[in-house]
Tab-separated table of C-alpha atoms and ligand atoms in Angstrom:
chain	number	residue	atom	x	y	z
A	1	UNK	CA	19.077	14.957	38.605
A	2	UNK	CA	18.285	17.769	36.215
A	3	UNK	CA	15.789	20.368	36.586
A	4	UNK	CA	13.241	22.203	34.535
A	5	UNK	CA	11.673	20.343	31.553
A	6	UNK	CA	13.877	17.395	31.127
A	7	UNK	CA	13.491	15.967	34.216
A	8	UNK	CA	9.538	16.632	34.333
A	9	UNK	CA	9.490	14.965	30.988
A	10	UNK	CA	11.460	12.041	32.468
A	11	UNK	CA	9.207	11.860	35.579
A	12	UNK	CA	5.716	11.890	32.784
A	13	UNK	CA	7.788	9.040	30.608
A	14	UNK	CA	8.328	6.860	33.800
A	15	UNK	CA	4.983	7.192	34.458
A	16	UNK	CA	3.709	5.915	31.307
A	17	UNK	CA	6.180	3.387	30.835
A	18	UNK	CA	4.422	-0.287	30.638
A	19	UNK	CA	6.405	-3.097	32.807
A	20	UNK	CA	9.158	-4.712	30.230
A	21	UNK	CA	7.075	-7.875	28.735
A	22	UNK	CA	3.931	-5.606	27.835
A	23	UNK	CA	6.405	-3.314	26.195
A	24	UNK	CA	7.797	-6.348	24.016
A	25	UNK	CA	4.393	-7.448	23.143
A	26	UNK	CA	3.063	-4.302	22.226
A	27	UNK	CA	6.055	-3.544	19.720
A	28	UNK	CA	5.289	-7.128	17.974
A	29	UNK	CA	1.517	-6.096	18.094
A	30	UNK	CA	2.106	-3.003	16.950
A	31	UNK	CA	4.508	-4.489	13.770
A	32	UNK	CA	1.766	-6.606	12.815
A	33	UNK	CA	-0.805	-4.484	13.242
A	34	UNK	CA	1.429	-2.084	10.681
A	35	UNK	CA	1.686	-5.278	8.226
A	36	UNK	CA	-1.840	-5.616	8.086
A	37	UNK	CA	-3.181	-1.801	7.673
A	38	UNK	CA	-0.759	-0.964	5.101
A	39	UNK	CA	-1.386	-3.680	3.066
A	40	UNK	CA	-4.953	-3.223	3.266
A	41	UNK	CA	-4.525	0.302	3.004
A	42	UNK	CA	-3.186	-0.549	-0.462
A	43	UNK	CA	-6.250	-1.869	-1.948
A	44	UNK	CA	-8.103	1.238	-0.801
A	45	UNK	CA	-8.903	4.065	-3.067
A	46	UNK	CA	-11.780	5.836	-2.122
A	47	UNK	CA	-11.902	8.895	0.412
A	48	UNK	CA	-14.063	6.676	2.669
A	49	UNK	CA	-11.238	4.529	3.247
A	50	UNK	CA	-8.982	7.250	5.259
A	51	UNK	CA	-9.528	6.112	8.675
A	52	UNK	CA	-7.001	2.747	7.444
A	53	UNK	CA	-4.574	5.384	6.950
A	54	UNK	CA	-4.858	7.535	10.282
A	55	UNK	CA	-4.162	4.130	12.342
A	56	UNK	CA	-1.563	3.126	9.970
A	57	UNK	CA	0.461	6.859	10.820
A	58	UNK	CA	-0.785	6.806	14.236
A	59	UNK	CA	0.361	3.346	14.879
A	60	UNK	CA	3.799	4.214	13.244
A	61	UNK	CA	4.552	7.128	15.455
A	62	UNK	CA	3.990	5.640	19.088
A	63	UNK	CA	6.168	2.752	18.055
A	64	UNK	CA	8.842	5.351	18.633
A	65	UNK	CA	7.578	5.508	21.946
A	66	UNK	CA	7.667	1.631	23.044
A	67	UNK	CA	11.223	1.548	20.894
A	68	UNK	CA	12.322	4.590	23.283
A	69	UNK	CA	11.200	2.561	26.220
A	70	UNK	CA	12.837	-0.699	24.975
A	71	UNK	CA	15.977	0.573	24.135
A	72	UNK	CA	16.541	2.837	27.433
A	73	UNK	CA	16.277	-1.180	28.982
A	74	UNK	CA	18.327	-2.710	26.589
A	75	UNK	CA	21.061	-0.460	25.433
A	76	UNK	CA	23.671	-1.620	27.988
A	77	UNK	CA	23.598	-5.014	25.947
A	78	UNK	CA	24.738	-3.909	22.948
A	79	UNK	CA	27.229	-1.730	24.142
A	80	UNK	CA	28.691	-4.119	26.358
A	81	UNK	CA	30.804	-6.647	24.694
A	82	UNK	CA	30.783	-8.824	27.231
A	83	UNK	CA	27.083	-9.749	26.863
A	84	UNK	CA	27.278	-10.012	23.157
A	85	UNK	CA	25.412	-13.469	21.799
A	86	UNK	CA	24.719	-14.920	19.381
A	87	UNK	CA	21.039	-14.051	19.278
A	88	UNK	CA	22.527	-10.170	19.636
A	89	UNK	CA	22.973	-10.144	15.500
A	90	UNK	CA	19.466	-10.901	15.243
A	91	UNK	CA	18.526	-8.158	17.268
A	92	UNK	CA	20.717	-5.883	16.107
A	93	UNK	CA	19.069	-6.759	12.697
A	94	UNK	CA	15.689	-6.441	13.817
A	95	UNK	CA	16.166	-2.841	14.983
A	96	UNK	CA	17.849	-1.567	11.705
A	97	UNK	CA	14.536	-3.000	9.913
A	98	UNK	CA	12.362	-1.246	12.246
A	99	UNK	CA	14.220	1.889	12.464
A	100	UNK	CA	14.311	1.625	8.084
A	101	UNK	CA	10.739	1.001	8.443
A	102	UNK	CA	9.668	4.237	10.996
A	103	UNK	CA	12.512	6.168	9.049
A	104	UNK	CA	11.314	5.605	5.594
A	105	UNK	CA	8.089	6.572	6.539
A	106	UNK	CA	8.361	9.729	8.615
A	107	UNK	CA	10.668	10.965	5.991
A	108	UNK	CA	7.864	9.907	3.045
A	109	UNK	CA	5.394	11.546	4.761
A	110	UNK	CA	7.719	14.916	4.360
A	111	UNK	CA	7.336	14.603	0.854
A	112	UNK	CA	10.921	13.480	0.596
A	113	UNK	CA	11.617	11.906	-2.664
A	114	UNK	CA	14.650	10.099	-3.049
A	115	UNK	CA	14.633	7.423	-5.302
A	116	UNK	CA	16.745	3.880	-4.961
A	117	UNK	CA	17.150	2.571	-8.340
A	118	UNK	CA	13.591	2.653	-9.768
A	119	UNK	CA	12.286	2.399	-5.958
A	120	UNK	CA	10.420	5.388	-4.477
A	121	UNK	CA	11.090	5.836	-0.677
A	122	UNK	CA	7.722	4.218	-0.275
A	123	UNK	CA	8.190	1.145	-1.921
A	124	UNK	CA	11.523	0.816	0.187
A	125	UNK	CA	9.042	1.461	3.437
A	126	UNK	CA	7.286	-1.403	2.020
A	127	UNK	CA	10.051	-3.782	2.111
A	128	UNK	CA	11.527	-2.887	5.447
A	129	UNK	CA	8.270	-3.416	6.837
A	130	UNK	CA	7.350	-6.587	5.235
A	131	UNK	CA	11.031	-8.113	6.337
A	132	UNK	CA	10.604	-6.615	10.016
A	133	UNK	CA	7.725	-8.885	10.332
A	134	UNK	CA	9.545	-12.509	10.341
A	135	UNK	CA	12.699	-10.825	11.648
A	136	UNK	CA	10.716	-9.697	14.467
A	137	UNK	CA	8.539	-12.715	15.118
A	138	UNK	CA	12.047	-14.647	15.388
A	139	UNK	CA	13.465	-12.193	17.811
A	140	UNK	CA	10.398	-12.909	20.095
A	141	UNK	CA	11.097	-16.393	20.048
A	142	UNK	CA	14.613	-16.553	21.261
A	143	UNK	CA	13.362	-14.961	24.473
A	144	UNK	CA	9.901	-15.652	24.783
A	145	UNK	CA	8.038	-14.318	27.444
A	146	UNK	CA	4.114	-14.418	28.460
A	147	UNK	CA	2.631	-11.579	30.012
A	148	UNK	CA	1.401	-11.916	33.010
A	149	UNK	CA	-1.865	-10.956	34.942
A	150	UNK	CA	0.313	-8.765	37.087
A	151	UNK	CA	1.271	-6.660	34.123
A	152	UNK	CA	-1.971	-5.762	33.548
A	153	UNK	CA	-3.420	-3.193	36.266
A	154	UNK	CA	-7.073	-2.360	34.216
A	155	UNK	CA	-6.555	1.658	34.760
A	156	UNK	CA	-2.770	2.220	34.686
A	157	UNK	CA	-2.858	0.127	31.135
A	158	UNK	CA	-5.930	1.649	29.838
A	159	UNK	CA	-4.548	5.645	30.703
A	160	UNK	CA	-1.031	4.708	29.450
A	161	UNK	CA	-2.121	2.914	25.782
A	162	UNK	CA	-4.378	5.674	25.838
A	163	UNK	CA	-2.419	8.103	26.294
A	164	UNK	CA	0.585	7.102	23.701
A	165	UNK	CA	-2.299	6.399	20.725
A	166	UNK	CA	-3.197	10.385	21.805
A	167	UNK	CA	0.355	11.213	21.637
A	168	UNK	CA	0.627	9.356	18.293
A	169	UNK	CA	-1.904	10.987	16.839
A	170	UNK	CA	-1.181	14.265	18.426
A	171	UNK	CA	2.774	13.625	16.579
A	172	UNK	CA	0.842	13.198	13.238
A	173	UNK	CA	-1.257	16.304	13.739
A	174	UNK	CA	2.277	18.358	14.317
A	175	UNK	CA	3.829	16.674	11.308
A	176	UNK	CA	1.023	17.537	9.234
A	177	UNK	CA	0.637	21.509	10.356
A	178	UNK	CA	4.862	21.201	9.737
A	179	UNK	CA	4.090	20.619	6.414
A	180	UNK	CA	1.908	23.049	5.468
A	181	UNK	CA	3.895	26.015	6.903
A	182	UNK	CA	6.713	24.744	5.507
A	183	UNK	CA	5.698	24.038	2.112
A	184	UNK	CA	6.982	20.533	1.522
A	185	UNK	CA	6.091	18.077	-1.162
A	186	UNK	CA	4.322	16.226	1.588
A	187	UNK	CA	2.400	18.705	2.216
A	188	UNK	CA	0.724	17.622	-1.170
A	189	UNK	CA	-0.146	14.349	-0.416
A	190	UNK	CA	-3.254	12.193	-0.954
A	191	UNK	CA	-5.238	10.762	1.860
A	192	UNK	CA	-3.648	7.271	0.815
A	193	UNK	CA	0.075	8.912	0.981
A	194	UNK	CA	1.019	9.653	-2.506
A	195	UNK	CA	2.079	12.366	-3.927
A	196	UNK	CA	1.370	14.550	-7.678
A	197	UNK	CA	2.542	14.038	-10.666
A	198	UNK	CA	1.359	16.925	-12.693
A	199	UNK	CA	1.132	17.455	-16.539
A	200	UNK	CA	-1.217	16.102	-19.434
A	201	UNK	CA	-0.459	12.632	-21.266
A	202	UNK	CA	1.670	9.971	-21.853
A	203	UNK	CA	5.180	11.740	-20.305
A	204	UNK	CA	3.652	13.424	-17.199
A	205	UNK	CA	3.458	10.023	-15.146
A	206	UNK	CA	5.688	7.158	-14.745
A	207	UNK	CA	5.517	3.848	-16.699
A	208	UNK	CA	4.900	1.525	-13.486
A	209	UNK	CA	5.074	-2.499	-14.159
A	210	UNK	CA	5.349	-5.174	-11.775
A	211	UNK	CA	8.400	-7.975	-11.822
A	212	UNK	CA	8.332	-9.192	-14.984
A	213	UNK	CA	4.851	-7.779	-16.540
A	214	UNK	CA	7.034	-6.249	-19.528
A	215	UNK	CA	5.906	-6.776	-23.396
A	216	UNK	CA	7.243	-6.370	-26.340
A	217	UNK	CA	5.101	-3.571	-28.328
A	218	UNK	CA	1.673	-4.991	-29.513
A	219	UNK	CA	1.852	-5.418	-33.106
A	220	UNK	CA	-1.626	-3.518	-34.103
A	221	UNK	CA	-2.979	-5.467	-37.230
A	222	UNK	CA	-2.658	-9.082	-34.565
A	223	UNK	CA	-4.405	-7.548	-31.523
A	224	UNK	CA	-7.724	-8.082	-30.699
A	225	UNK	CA	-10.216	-7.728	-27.989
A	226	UNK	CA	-12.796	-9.864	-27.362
A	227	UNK	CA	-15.578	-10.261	-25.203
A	228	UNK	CA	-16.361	-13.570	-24.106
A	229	UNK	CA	-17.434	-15.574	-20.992
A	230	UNK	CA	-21.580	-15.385	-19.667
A	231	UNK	CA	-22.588	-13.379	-22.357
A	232	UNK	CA	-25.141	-14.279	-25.475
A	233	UNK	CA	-23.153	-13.288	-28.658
A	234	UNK	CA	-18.892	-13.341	-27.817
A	235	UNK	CA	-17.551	-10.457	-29.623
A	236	UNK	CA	-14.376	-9.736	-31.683
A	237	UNK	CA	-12.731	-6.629	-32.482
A	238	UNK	CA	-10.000	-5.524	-34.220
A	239	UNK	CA	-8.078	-2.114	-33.432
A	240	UNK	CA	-10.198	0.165	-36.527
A	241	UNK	CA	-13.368	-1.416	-34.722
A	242	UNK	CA	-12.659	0.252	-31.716
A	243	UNK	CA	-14.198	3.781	-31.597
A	244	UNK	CA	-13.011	5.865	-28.672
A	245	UNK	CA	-16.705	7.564	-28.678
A	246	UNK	CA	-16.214	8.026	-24.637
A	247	UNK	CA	-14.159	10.119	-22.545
A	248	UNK	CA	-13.700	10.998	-18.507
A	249	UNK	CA	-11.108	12.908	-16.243
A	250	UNK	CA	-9.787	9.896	-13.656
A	251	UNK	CA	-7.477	9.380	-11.382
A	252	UNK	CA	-4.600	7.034	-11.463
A	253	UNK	CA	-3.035	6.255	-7.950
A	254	UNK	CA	0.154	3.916	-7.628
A	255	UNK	CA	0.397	2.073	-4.731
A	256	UNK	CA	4.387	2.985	-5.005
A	257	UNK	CA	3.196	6.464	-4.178
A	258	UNK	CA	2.248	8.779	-6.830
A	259	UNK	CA	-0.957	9.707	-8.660
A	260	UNK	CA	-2.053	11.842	-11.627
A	261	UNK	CA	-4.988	13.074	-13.066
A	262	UNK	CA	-5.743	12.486	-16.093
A	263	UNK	CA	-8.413	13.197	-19.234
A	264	UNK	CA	-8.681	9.142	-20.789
A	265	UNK	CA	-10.267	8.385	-24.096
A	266	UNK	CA	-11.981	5.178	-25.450
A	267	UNK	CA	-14.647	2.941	-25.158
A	268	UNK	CA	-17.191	2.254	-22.427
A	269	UNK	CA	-17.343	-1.208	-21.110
A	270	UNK	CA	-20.814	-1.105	-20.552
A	271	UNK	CA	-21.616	-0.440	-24.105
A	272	UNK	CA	-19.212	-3.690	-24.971
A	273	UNK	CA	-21.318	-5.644	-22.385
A	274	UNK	CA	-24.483	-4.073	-24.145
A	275	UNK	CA	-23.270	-5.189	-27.356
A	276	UNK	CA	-22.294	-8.956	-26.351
A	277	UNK	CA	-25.868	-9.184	-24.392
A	278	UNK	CA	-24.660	-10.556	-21.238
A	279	UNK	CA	-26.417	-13.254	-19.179
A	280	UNK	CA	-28.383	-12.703	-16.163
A	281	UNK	CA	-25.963	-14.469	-13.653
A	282	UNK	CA	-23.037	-12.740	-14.681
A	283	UNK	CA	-21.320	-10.874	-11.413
A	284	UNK	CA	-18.402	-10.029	-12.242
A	285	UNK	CA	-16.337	-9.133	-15.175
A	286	UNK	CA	-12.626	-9.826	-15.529
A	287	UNK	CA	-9.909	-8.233	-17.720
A	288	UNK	CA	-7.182	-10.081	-18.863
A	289	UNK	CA	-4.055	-8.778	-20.043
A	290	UNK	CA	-1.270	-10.101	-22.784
A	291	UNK	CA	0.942	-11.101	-20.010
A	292	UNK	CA	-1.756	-12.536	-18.530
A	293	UNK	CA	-2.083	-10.102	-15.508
A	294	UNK	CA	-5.384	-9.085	-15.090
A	295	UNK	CA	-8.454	-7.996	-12.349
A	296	UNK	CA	-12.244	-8.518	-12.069
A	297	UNK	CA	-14.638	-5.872	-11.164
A	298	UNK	CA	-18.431	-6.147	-10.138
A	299	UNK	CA	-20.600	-6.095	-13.272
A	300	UNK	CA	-21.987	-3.001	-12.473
A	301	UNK	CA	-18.898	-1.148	-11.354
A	302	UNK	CA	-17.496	-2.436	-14.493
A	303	UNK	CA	-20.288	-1.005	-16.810
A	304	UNK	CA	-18.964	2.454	-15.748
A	305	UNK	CA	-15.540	1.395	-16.193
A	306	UNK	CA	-13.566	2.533	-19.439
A	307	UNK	CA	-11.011	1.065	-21.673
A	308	UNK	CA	-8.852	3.925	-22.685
A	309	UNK	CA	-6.887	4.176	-25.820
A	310	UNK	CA	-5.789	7.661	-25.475
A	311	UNK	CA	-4.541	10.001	-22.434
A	312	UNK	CA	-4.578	13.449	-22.300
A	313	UNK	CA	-5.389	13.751	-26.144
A	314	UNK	CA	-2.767	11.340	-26.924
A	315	UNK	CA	-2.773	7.692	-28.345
A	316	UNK	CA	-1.683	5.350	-25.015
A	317	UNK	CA	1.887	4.686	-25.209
A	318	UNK	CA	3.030	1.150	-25.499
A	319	UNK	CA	4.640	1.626	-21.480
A	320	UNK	CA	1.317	2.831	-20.894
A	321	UNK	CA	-0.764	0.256	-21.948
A	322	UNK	CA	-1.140	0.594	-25.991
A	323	UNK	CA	-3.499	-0.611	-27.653
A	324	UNK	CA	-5.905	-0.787	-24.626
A	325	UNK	CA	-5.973	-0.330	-21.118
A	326	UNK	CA	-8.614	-0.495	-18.067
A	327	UNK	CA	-9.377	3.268	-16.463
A	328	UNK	CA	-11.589	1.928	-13.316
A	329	UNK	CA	-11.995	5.542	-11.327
A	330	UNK	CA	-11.879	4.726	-7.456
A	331	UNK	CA	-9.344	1.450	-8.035
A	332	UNK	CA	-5.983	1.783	-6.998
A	333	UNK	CA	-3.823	1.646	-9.862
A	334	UNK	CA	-2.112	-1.851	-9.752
A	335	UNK	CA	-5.861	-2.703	-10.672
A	336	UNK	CA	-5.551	-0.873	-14.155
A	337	UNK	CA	-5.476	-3.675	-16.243
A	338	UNK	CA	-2.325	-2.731	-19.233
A	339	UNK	CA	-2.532	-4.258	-22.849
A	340	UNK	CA	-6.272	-5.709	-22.333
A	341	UNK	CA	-6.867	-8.276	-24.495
A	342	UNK	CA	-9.783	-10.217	-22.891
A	343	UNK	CA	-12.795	-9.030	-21.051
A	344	UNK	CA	-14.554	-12.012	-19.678
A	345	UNK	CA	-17.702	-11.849	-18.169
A	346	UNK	CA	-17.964	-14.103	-15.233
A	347	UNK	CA	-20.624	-15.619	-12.375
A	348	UNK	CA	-17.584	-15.564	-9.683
A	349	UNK	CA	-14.977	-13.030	-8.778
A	350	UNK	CA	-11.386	-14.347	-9.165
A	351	UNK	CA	-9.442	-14.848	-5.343
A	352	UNK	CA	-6.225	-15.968	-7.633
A	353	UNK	CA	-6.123	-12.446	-9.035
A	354	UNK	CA	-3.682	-11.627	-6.285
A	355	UNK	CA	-1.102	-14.257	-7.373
A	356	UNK	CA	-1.585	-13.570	-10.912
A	357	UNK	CA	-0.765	-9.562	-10.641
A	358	UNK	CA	2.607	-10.665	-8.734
A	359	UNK	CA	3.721	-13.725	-10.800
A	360	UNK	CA	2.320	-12.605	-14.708
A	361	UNK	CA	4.766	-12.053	-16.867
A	362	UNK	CA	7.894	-14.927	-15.572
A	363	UNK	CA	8.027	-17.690	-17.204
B	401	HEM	C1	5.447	-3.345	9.709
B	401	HEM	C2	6.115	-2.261	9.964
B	401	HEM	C3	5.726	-0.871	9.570
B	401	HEM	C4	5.933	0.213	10.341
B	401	HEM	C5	6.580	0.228	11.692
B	401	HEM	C6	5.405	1.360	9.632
B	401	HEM	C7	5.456	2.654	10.104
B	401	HEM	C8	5.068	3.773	9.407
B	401	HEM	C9	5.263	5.116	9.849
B	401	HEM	C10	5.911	5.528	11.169
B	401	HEM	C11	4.768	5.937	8.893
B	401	HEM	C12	4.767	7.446	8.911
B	401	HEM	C13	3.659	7.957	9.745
B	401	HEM	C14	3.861	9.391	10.013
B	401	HEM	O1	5.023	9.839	10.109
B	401	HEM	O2	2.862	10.103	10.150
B	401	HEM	C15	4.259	5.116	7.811
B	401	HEM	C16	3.698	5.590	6.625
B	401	HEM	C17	3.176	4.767	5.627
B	401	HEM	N1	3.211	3.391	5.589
B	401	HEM	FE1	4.037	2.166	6.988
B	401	HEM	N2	4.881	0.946	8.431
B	401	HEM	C18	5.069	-0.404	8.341
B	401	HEM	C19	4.693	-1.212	7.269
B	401	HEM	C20	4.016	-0.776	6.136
B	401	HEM	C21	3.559	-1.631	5.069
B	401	HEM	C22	3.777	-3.143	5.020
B	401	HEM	C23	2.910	-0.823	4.165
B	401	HEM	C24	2.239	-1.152	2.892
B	401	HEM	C25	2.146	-2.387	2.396
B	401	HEM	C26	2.962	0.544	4.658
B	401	HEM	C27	2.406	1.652	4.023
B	401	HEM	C28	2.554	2.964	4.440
B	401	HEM	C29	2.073	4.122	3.720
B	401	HEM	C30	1.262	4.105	2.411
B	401	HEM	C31	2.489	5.249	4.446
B	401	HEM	C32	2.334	6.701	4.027
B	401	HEM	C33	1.215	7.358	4.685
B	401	HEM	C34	1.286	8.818	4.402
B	401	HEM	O3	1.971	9.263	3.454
B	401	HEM	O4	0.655	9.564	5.134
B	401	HEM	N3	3.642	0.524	5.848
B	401	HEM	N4	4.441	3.798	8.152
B	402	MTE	N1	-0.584	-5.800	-17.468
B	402	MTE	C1	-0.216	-4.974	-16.482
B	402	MTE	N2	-1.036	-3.982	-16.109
B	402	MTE	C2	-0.669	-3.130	-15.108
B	402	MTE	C3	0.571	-3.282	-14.440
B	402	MTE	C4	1.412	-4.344	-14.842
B	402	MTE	O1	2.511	-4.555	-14.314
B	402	MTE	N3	0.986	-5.159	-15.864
B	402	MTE	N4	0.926	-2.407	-13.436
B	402	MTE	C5	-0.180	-1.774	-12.723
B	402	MTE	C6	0.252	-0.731	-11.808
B	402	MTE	S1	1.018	-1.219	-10.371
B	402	MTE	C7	-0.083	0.566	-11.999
B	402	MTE	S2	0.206	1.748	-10.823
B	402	MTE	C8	-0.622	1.030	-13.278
B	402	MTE	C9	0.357	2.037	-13.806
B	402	MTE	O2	-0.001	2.505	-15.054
B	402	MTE	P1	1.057	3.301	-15.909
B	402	MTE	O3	2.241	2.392	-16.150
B	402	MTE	O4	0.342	3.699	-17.123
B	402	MTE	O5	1.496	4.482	-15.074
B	402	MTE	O6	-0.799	-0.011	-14.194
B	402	MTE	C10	-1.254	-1.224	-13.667
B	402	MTE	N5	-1.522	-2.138	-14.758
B	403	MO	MO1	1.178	0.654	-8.991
């Protein structure tokens, strides 16, 4: 027995420790819980949406805790031989994805910015946390075990889960406040994670394409746009038809964890809609890209919505989305449509735009 600190911190950790089956279930909640608020967070781009992220981060950081109480059970079985399985190799799998996933994450949120291949740390989060899922579910299974009623004891659970989601948040508070004395890149951060990438025009931000979404360069005097769908006269317009007459200062913000601000050029889609006179049951309009990837938006979000030709004084780049691309301030950037060639104007919003974004582009 120790004394001083370590052995009152041992005495406050055995007294918040939950009996072994609640501390297995809550680490699968907890996983799934994860899943599901980071890929929701990802379709959030608005300031209003922050509370997504707090849980997400809070979340993150008291899995240490139940993996700390888990692992302080388990240890002895996978440093004993003897009681090697063969479900052991699964296990042993399922903590190096949750220790990538935690990891990746504490270490993003330090503004760390190692890159793997073309991956930012982020993205790599994203994968170790989408694989810990199944991994995790499986793990369950070779040793599954209910709860029971005598796990539960209503004000021992409620003070210890409270307590941990305090601790959790009071671990992001400290990580934060580290960051800010100690100058780090993550100190820089967005409320959705990501981090600057500073400069005007076409070089100052990465070219960012799903799978296969990858063109060849639009040939100018082929391209067109039109404007078709719910709308009384479809429209047809070649590149010299297009007038960039509008401009705005929006921000772009990758879901791979980077954003940039930026001054975009080019026409406003609610003087196209104007233009084409568009029916009154129309909802929804949806731009389609060459490769077929594309996004709706609400009429009326749309109307404010611009399709850029130029960025930061410059013509678009082809990686960028030459001749035309969607600027929709507020969207996350996966939904800034690249190389729009159609804008449709629709009575229904489009559920398979989901599958299309991933799969546009193979053949
Ligand atoms: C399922 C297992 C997952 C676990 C255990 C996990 C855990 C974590 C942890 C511990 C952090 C850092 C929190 C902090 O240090 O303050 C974090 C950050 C983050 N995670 Fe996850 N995560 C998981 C899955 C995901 C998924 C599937 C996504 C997105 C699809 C995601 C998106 C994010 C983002 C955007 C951040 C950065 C937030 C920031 O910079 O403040 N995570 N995650
Ligand atoms: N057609 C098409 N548009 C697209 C994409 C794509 O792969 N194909 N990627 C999206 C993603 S994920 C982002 S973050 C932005 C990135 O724009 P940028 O390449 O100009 O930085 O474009 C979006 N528009
Ligand atoms: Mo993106």
């Amino acid at each position: 027995m120790g004394f001083g600190p370590p052995a009152v911190f041992s005495a406050a950790v055995d007294a918040l420790r939950p009996p072994p089956r609640l501390v297995d279930w809550s680490i699968f909640a907890i996983v799934v819980l994860e899943a599901v608020s980071g890929l929701l967070s990802f379709t959030v781009g608005r300031p209003e949406g922050w509370p997504l992220f707090w849980l997400h981060r809070i979340l993150g950081l008291t899995l240490v805790v139940f993996l700390g109480f888990k692992l302080a059970r388990v240890r002895h079985r996978l440093t004993d031989r003897r009681l090697w399985r063969r479900s052991t190799a699964l296990s042993v799998l399922t903590l190096v994805a949750v220790t990538g996933a935690v990891g990746t994450g504490v270490v993003w949120v330090f503004g760390a910015d190692v890159r793997i291949a073309y991956w930012t740390l982020l993205s790599v989060h994203v994968g170790f946390g989408l694989a810990l899922v199944p991994l995790m579910a499986w793990h369950l299974a070779t040793r599954f075990r209910r709860p029971r009623r005598r796990d539960f004891d209503r004000r021992r659970t409620t003070l210890t889960y409270g307590a941990l989601l305090l601790g959790g948040a009071a671990a992001y508070r400290v990580q934060e406040t580290t960051n800010r004395l100690l100058e780090t890149r993550g100190a820089d951060r967005r409320f959705t994670g990501s981090q600057p990438r500073r400069g005007d025009g076409n070089a100052s931000f990465p070219v960012t394409s799903w799978a296969a979404d990858d063109p060849d360069p639009i040939d100018l005097a082929e391209w067109t746009l039109s404007v078709q769908g719910e709308v009384e006269t479809p429209l047809e317009y070649g590149t010299d038809e297009l007038v960039p007459d509008s401009d705005e200062e929006a921000l772009l913000d990758c879901t791979s964890g980077w954003y940039t601000v930026q001054r975009w050029n080019g026409v406003r889609v609610g003087d196209l809609l104007e233009a084409a006179d568009v029916d009154a049951d129309a909802r929804y309009v949806r731009f389609v890209s060459v490769t077929g990837y594309r996004w709706s938006l609400p009429i009326e979000e749309a109307r404010d919505a611009l399709l850029a030709t130029h960025v930061g004084g410059e013509p678009l780049s082809h990686g960028h989305g030459a001749p035309m691309r969607l600027v929709a301030p507020g969207r996350r950037g996966f939904q800034w449509v690249k190389w729009v060639e159609r804008v449709e104007v629709r009575r229904r919003g489009d559920p398979v735009q989901w599958l299309a974004t991933l799969v546009s582009g193979f053949e």
